[in-house]
Amino acid sequence: LGTLITPLSRMRPWKLASETATLDNLSNGRVILAVGLGALDTGFAEFGEQTSRKARAELLDEGLEILTGLWRGQPFNFEGKHYQIKETNFMPPPPPVQQPRIPIWVVGAWPRPKSMQRVLRYDGLLPTMMDAEGNHVAFTPDDIRQMKAYVEQNRTLTTPFDIVVEGVTPGDDPQAAAAKVQPWAEAGATWWIEAMWESSDQPSQVLERIRQGRPES
């Protein structure tokens, strides 16, 4: 259970900690939290939202530290550039079922070092690729292999790690769906997200795709 994605830099980390802990308890430990900077609309500035990429990255890093600290259910304090928390054990719901934390998937902009180093501290990669000018570009299974190799060479944690790819497969053609997913699985992806982003997709279409089941590689 989770979202894809939660723009943590635009949220109150303590509120999100409470909400995700509640859901993790209700679901008996099934929550995964996917986070990133979030898409930046020029109109956000008119509401006082932070638009600087650097500042949003700082907010994301501090927010992740606060989440993981509060989830432990122990007295916690934090002193950062953007957030300051006096020592508190305030946590309205019980701590999450999953300890030491709810698994966190982080958007990683390959091959940007700072973005990928953030990914290494957590539990999964939501990959994006950027060219030299900072524009998003499509990635391939070969790119996923490179990302996987980078994680294996540089991650010091021994906990499980996911690589998440999204796309659309034909639910009425299992063989075609498997053929589309297989190259990504072979490259190292551990999750496939069926991504129906088009506004023309009606709830009935989404429900039908769910009933058709997941693609099997």
PDB file of C-alpha atoms in Angstrom:
ATOM      1  CA  LEU A   1       0.000   0.000   0.000  1.00  0.00           C
ATOM      2  CA  GLY A   2       1.365   3.407  -0.863  1.00  0.00           C
ATOM      3  CA  THR A   3       1.536   6.335  -3.215  1.00  0.00           C
ATOM      4  CA  LEU A   4       3.665   6.998  -6.263  1.00  0.00           C
ATOM      5  CA  ILE A   5       4.954   9.457  -5.253  1.00  0.00           C
ATOM      6  CA  THR A   6       4.691  11.500  -2.053  1.00  0.00           C
ATOM      7  CA  PRO A   7       6.385  14.921  -2.485  1.00  0.00           C
ATOM      8  CA  LEU A   8       7.849  14.968   1.019  1.00  0.00           C
ATOM      9  CA  SER A   9       9.482  18.376   0.563  1.00  0.00           C
ATOM     10  CA  ARG A  10       5.994  19.918   0.412  1.00  0.00           C
ATOM     11  CA  MET A  11       4.598  18.085   3.450  1.00  0.00           C
ATOM     12  CA  ARG A  12       4.853  18.183   7.252  1.00  0.00           C
ATOM     13  CA  PRO A  13       7.026  15.166   8.084  1.00  0.00           C
ATOM     14  CA  TRP A  14       5.494  14.627  11.550  1.00  0.00           C
ATOM     15  CA  LYS A  15       1.992  14.502  10.072  1.00  0.00           C
ATOM     16  CA  LEU A  16       3.099  12.060   7.385  1.00  0.00           C
ATOM     17  CA  ALA A  17       4.837   9.941  10.040  1.00  0.00           C
ATOM     18  CA  SER A  18       1.557   9.673  11.944  1.00  0.00           C
ATOM     19  CA  GLU A  19      -0.503   8.896   8.828  1.00  0.00           C
ATOM     20  CA  THR A  20       1.841   6.215   7.515  1.00  0.00           C
ATOM     21  CA  ALA A  21       2.208   4.599  10.944  1.00  0.00           C
ATOM     22  CA  THR A  22      -1.578   4.428  11.209  1.00  0.00           C
ATOM     23  CA  LEU A  23      -1.883   2.793   7.785  1.00  0.00           C
ATOM     24  CA  ASP A  24       0.930   0.364   8.549  1.00  0.00           C
ATOM     25  CA  ASN A  25      -0.884  -0.758  11.695  1.00  0.00           C
ATOM     26  CA  LEU A  26      -4.238  -1.054   9.923  1.00  0.00           C
ATOM     27  CA  SER A  27      -2.664  -3.113   7.125  1.00  0.00           C
ATOM     28  CA  ASN A  28      -0.465  -5.239   9.400  1.00  0.00           C
ATOM     29  CA  GLY A  29       2.765  -3.964   7.901  1.00  0.00           C
ATOM     30  CA  ARG A  30       2.025  -3.582   4.200  1.00  0.00           C
ATOM     31  CA  VAL A  31       2.963   0.071   3.629  1.00  0.00           C
ATOM     32  CA  ILE A  32       5.726   1.227   1.296  1.00  0.00           C
ATOM     33  CA  LEU A  33       6.437   4.956   1.192  1.00  0.00           C
ATOM     34  CA  ALA A  34       7.640   6.314  -2.156  1.00  0.00           C
ATOM     35  CA  VAL A  35       9.106   9.814  -1.984  1.00  0.00           C
ATOM     36  CA  GLY A  36      10.664  12.429  -4.230  1.00  0.00           C
ATOM     37  CA  LEU A  37      10.881  16.150  -4.829  1.00  0.00           C
ATOM     38  CA  GLY A  38       7.614  16.095  -6.762  1.00  0.00           C
ATOM     39  CA  ALA A  39       6.733  17.831 -10.004  1.00  0.00           C
ATOM     40  CA  LEU A  40       7.214  21.579  -9.848  1.00  0.00           C
ATOM     41  CA  ASP A  41       4.441  23.717 -11.300  1.00  0.00           C
ATOM     42  CA  THR A  42       5.307  27.394 -11.744  1.00  0.00           C
ATOM     43  CA  GLY A  43       2.055  28.292  -9.974  1.00  0.00           C
ATOM     44  CA  PHE A  44       3.240  26.773  -6.684  1.00  0.00           C
ATOM     45  CA  ALA A  45       5.360  29.851  -5.971  1.00  0.00           C
ATOM     46  CA  GLU A  46       2.207  31.959  -5.736  1.00  0.00           C
ATOM     47  CA  PHE A  47       1.184  29.950  -2.668  1.00  0.00           C
ATOM     48  CA  GLY A  48       4.530  30.353  -0.947  1.00  0.00           C
ATOM     49  CA  GLU A  49       5.792  26.901  -1.919  1.00  0.00           C
ATOM     50  CA  GLN A  50       9.539  26.370  -2.111  1.00  0.00           C
ATOM     51  CA  THR A  51      10.616  26.249  -5.769  1.00  0.00           C
ATOM     52  CA  SER A  52      14.396  25.974  -5.417  1.00  0.00           C
ATOM     53  CA  ARG A  53      15.560  22.475  -6.320  1.00  0.00           C
ATOM     54  CA  LYS A  54      18.397  22.713  -3.790  1.00  0.00           C
ATOM     55  CA  ALA A  55      16.065  23.760  -0.972  1.00  0.00           C
ATOM     56  CA  ARG A  56      13.524  21.059  -1.859  1.00  0.00           C
ATOM     57  CA  ALA A  57      16.294  18.460  -1.793  1.00  0.00           C
ATOM     58  CA  GLU A  58      17.319  19.689   1.666  1.00  0.00           C
ATOM     59  CA  LEU A  59      13.707  19.488   2.848  1.00  0.00           C
ATOM     60  CA  LEU A  60      13.447  15.958   1.470  1.00  0.00           C
ATOM     61  CA  ASP A  61      16.587  14.804   3.274  1.00  0.00           C
ATOM     62  CA  GLU A  62      15.548  16.373   6.572  1.00  0.00           C
ATOM     63  CA  GLY A  63      12.014  15.037   6.211  1.00  0.00           C
ATOM     64  CA  LEU A  64      13.314  11.499   5.723  1.00  0.00           C
ATOM     65  CA  GLU A  65      15.411  11.754   8.882  1.00  0.00           C
ATOM     66  CA  ILE A  66      12.386  12.979  10.832  1.00  0.00           C
ATOM     67  CA  LEU A  67      10.141  10.208   9.511  1.00  0.00           C
ATOM     68  CA  THR A  68      12.563   7.455  10.421  1.00  0.00           C
ATOM     69  CA  GLY A  69      13.192   9.013  13.835  1.00  0.00           C
ATOM     70  CA  LEU A  70       9.523   9.344  14.763  1.00  0.00           C
ATOM     71  CA  TRP A  71       8.624   5.876  13.476  1.00  0.00           C
ATOM     72  CA  ARG A  72      10.809   4.301  16.169  1.00  0.00           C
ATOM     73  CA  GLY A  73       8.368   5.431  18.836  1.00  0.00           C
ATOM     74  CA  GLN A  74      11.194   6.641  21.098  1.00  0.00           C
ATOM     75  CA  PRO A  75      12.000  10.156  22.365  1.00  0.00           C
ATOM     76  CA  PHE A  76      13.267  12.100  19.357  1.00  0.00           C
ATOM     77  CA  ASN A  77      14.704  15.519  18.637  1.00  0.00           C
ATOM     78  CA  PHE A  78      15.993  17.108  15.450  1.00  0.00           C
ATOM     79  CA  GLU A  79      17.975  20.209  14.572  1.00  0.00           C
ATOM     80  CA  GLY A  80      18.189  20.964  10.867  1.00  0.00           C
ATOM     81  CA  LYS A  81      18.347  23.900   8.523  1.00  0.00           C
ATOM     82  CA  HIS A  82      14.619  23.809   7.787  1.00  0.00           C
ATOM     83  CA  TYR A  83      13.101  21.812  10.670  1.00  0.00           C
ATOM     84  CA  GLN A  84      13.683  21.927  14.417  1.00  0.00           C
ATOM     85  CA  ILE A  85      11.983  19.494  16.790  1.00  0.00           C
ATOM     86  CA  LYS A  86      12.346  19.601  20.562  1.00  0.00           C
ATOM     87  CA  GLU A  87      12.682  16.212  22.200  1.00  0.00           C
ATOM     88  CA  THR A  88       9.332  14.501  21.972  1.00  0.00           C
ATOM     89  CA  ASN A  89       7.792  11.076  22.134  1.00  0.00           C
ATOM     90  CA  PHE A  90       4.574  12.410  20.614  1.00  0.00           C
ATOM     91  CA  MET A  91       3.246   9.781  18.239  1.00  0.00           C
ATOM     92  CA  PRO A  92      -0.560   9.475  18.324  1.00  0.00           C
ATOM     93  CA  PRO A  93      -0.763   5.987  16.738  1.00  0.00           C
ATOM     94  CA  PRO A  94       1.517   3.140  17.831  1.00  0.00           C
ATOM     95  CA  PRO A  95       4.822   2.901  15.938  1.00  0.00           C
ATOM     96  CA  PRO A  96       4.650   1.129  12.564  1.00  0.00           C
ATOM     97  CA  VAL A  97       4.509  -2.650  12.498  1.00  0.00           C
ATOM     98  CA  GLN A  98       7.547  -2.625  10.218  1.00  0.00           C
ATOM     99  CA  GLN A  99      10.723  -1.847  12.130  1.00  0.00           C
ATOM    100  CA  PRO A 100      13.178  -0.192  12.140  1.00  0.00           C
ATOM    101  CA  ARG A 101      11.140   1.673   9.525  1.00  0.00           C
ATOM    102  CA  ILE A 102       8.523   1.468   6.829  1.00  0.00           C
ATOM    103  CA  PRO A 103      10.345   0.673   3.554  1.00  0.00           C
ATOM    104  CA  ILE A 104      11.131   3.850   1.622  1.00  0.00           C
ATOM    105  CA  TRP A 105      11.479   4.030  -2.155  1.00  0.00           C
ATOM    106  CA  VAL A 106      13.265   7.178  -3.336  1.00  0.00           C
ATOM    107  CA  VAL A 107      13.284   8.812  -6.751  1.00  0.00           C
ATOM    108  CA  GLY A 108      16.828   8.719  -8.101  1.00  0.00           C
ATOM    109  CA  ALA A 109      17.911  10.881 -11.036  1.00  0.00           C
ATOM    110  CA  TRP A 110      20.519   8.800 -12.812  1.00  0.00           C
ATOM    111  CA  PRO A 111      23.430   9.500 -13.012  1.00  0.00           C
ATOM    112  CA  ARG A 112      23.355  12.493 -10.620  1.00  0.00           C
ATOM    113  CA  PRO A 113      25.624  11.596  -7.657  1.00  0.00           C
ATOM    114  CA  LYS A 114      23.725  13.420  -4.889  1.00  0.00           C
ATOM    115  CA  SER A 115      20.384  12.006  -5.984  1.00  0.00           C
ATOM    116  CA  MET A 116      21.718   8.454  -6.199  1.00  0.00           C
ATOM    117  CA  GLN A 117      23.566   8.740  -2.873  1.00  0.00           C
ATOM    118  CA  ARG A 118      20.243   9.567  -1.216  1.00  0.00           C
ATOM    119  CA  VAL A 119      18.755   6.394  -2.720  1.00  0.00           C
ATOM    120  CA  LEU A 120      21.514   4.267  -1.174  1.00  0.00           C
ATOM    121  CA  ARG A 121      20.388   5.184   2.344  1.00  0.00           C
ATOM    122  CA  TYR A 122      16.933   3.695   1.860  1.00  0.00           C
ATOM    123  CA  ASP A 123      15.112   0.700   0.444  1.00  0.00           C
ATOM    124  CA  GLY A 124      14.298   1.200  -3.208  1.00  0.00           C
ATOM    125  CA  LEU A 125      14.942   3.165  -6.382  1.00  0.00           C
ATOM    126  CA  LEU A 126      12.306   4.889  -8.490  1.00  0.00           C
ATOM    127  CA  PRO A 127      14.529   5.663 -11.475  1.00  0.00           C
ATOM    128  CA  THR A 128      14.521   8.694 -13.710  1.00  0.00           C
ATOM    129  CA  MET A 129      17.198   9.729 -16.184  1.00  0.00           C
ATOM    130  CA  MET A 130      18.438  13.196 -17.008  1.00  0.00           C
ATOM    131  CA  ASP A 131      20.656  14.468 -19.803  1.00  0.00           C
ATOM    132  CA  ALA A 132      23.481  16.990 -19.441  1.00  0.00           C
ATOM    133  CA  GLU A 133      20.980  19.859 -19.687  1.00  0.00           C
ATOM    134  CA  GLY A 134      18.828  18.466 -16.888  1.00  0.00           C
ATOM    135  CA  ASN A 135      16.009  17.243 -19.126  1.00  0.00           C
ATOM    136  CA  HIS A 136      14.244  13.983 -18.370  1.00  0.00           C
ATOM    137  CA  VAL A 137      14.921  11.253 -20.934  1.00  0.00           C
ATOM    138  CA  ALA A 138      13.648   7.695 -21.344  1.00  0.00           C
ATOM    139  CA  PHE A 139      15.716   4.898 -19.848  1.00  0.00           C
ATOM    140  CA  THR A 140      16.233   1.335 -21.082  1.00  0.00           C
ATOM    141  CA  PRO A 141      16.836  -2.057 -19.455  1.00  0.00           C
ATOM    142  CA  ASP A 142      20.563  -1.491 -20.012  1.00  0.00           C
ATOM    143  CA  ASP A 143      20.306   1.695 -17.953  1.00  0.00           C
ATOM    144  CA  ILE A 144      18.600  -0.297 -15.196  1.00  0.00           C
ATOM    145  CA  ARG A 145      21.532  -2.730 -15.241  1.00  0.00           C
ATOM    146  CA  GLN A 146      23.922   0.168 -14.688  1.00  0.00           C
ATOM    147  CA  MET A 147      21.803   1.532 -11.838  1.00  0.00           C
ATOM    148  CA  LYS A 148      21.614  -1.916 -10.234  1.00  0.00           C
ATOM    149  CA  ALA A 149      25.392  -2.299 -10.465  1.00  0.00           C
ATOM    150  CA  TYR A 150      25.868   1.133  -8.889  1.00  0.00           C
ATOM    151  CA  VAL A 151      23.600   0.220  -5.968  1.00  0.00           C
ATOM    152  CA  GLU A 152      25.313  -3.130  -5.420  1.00  0.00           C
ATOM    153  CA  GLN A 153      28.759  -1.508  -5.453  1.00  0.00           C
ATOM    154  CA  ASN A 154      27.948   1.434  -3.195  1.00  0.00           C
ATOM    155  CA  ARG A 155      25.109   0.524  -0.821  1.00  0.00           C
ATOM    156  CA  THR A 156      26.331  -0.473   2.636  1.00  0.00           C
ATOM    157  CA  LEU A 157      22.964  -1.576   4.047  1.00  0.00           C
ATOM    158  CA  THR A 158      22.248  -5.300   3.933  1.00  0.00           C
ATOM    159  CA  THR A 159      18.449  -4.962   3.915  1.00  0.00           C
ATOM    160  CA  PRO A 160      16.420  -5.829   0.779  1.00  0.00           C
ATOM    161  CA  PHE A 161      16.408  -3.271  -2.029  1.00  0.00           C
ATOM    162  CA  ASP A 162      13.864  -2.788  -4.821  1.00  0.00           C
ATOM    163  CA  ILE A 163      14.181  -1.272  -8.290  1.00  0.00           C
ATOM    164  CA  VAL A 164      10.810  -0.088  -9.553  1.00  0.00           C
ATOM    165  CA  VAL A 165       9.802   0.315 -13.201  1.00  0.00           C
ATOM    166  CA  GLU A 166       6.446   1.491 -14.491  1.00  0.00           C
ATOM    167  CA  GLY A 167       4.622   1.138 -17.782  1.00  0.00           C
ATOM    168  CA  VAL A 168       1.483  -0.249 -19.385  1.00  0.00           C
ATOM    169  CA  THR A 169       0.896  -3.860 -20.427  1.00  0.00           C
ATOM    170  CA  PRO A 170      -2.067  -5.388 -22.291  1.00  0.00           C
ATOM    171  CA  GLY A 171      -4.170  -7.161 -19.688  1.00  0.00           C
ATOM    172  CA  ASP A 172      -5.973  -9.200 -22.336  1.00  0.00           C
ATOM    173  CA  ASP A 173      -2.753 -10.663 -23.784  1.00  0.00           C
ATOM    174  CA  PRO A 174      -0.652 -12.385 -21.097  1.00  0.00           C
ATOM    175  CA  GLN A 175       2.094 -13.373 -23.524  1.00  0.00           C
ATOM    176  CA  ALA A 176       2.531  -9.826 -24.818  1.00  0.00           C
ATOM    177  CA  ALA A 177       2.473  -8.502 -21.251  1.00  0.00           C
ATOM    178  CA  ALA A 178       5.154 -10.984 -20.190  1.00  0.00           C
ATOM    179  CA  ALA A 179       7.292 -10.095 -23.199  1.00  0.00           C
ATOM    180  CA  LYS A 180       7.167  -6.417 -22.247  1.00  0.00           C
ATOM    181  CA  VAL A 181       8.053  -6.978 -18.595  1.00  0.00           C
ATOM    182  CA  GLN A 182      10.713  -9.657 -19.048  1.00  0.00           C
ATOM    183  CA  PRO A 183      13.610  -7.426 -20.251  1.00  0.00           C
ATOM    184  CA  TRP A 184      13.148  -5.175 -17.223  1.00  0.00           C
ATOM    185  CA  ALA A 185      13.048  -8.123 -14.818  1.00  0.00           C
ATOM    186  CA  GLU A 186      16.188  -9.580 -16.377  1.00  0.00           C
ATOM    187  CA  ALA A 187      17.918  -6.203 -15.997  1.00  0.00           C
ATOM    188  CA  GLY A 188      17.233  -6.158 -12.260  1.00  0.00           C
ATOM    189  CA  ALA A 189      13.837  -4.528 -11.750  1.00  0.00           C
ATOM    190  CA  THR A 190      11.973  -6.118  -8.837  1.00  0.00           C
ATOM    191  CA  TRP A 191       8.638  -4.288  -9.190  1.00  0.00           C
ATOM    192  CA  TRP A 192       6.495  -3.406 -12.196  1.00  0.00           C
ATOM    193  CA  ILE A 193       3.929  -0.645 -11.635  1.00  0.00           C
ATOM    194  CA  GLU A 194       1.015  -0.680 -14.065  1.00  0.00           C
ATOM    195  CA  ALA A 195       0.893   3.059 -14.752  1.00  0.00           C
ATOM    196  CA  MET A 196      -2.417   4.280 -16.162  1.00  0.00           C
ATOM    197  CA  TRP A 197      -1.722   8.017 -16.172  1.00  0.00           C
ATOM    198  CA  GLU A 198      -3.937   9.160 -19.029  1.00  0.00           C
ATOM    199  CA  SER A 199      -6.939  11.265 -18.039  1.00  0.00           C
ATOM    200  CA  SER A 200      -9.001   9.299 -20.561  1.00  0.00           C
ATOM    201  CA  ASP A 201      -8.646   6.146 -18.447  1.00  0.00           C
ATOM    202  CA  GLN A 202     -11.974   5.725 -16.696  1.00  0.00           C
ATOM    203  CA  PRO A 203     -12.386   4.019 -13.294  1.00  0.00           C
ATOM    204  CA  SER A 204     -14.077   1.101 -15.030  1.00  0.00           C
ATOM    205  CA  GLN A 205     -11.003   0.629 -17.250  1.00  0.00           C
ATOM    206  CA  VAL A 206      -8.684   0.670 -14.260  1.00  0.00           C
ATOM    207  CA  LEU A 207     -10.877  -1.841 -12.409  1.00  0.00           C
ATOM    208  CA  GLU A 208     -10.946  -4.133 -15.436  1.00  0.00           C
ATOM    209  CA  ARG A 209      -7.144  -4.010 -15.683  1.00  0.00           C
ATOM    210  CA  ILE A 210      -6.862  -4.942 -12.004  1.00  0.00           C
ATOM    211  CA  ARG A 211      -9.173  -7.909 -12.552  1.00  0.00           C
ATOM    212  CA  GLN A 212      -7.037  -9.103 -15.452  1.00  0.00           C
ATOM    213  CA  GLY A 213      -4.125  -9.533 -13.067  1.00  0.00           C
ATOM    214  CA  ARG A 214      -0.474  -8.633 -13.065  1.00  0.00           C
ATOM    215  CA  PRO A 215       1.892  -9.335 -15.964  1.00  0.00           C
ATOM    216  CA  GLU A 216       4.055 -12.393 -15.327  1.00  0.00           C
ATOM    217  CA  SER A 217       7.582 -12.406 -16.724  1.00  0.00           C
TER     218      SER A 217
END
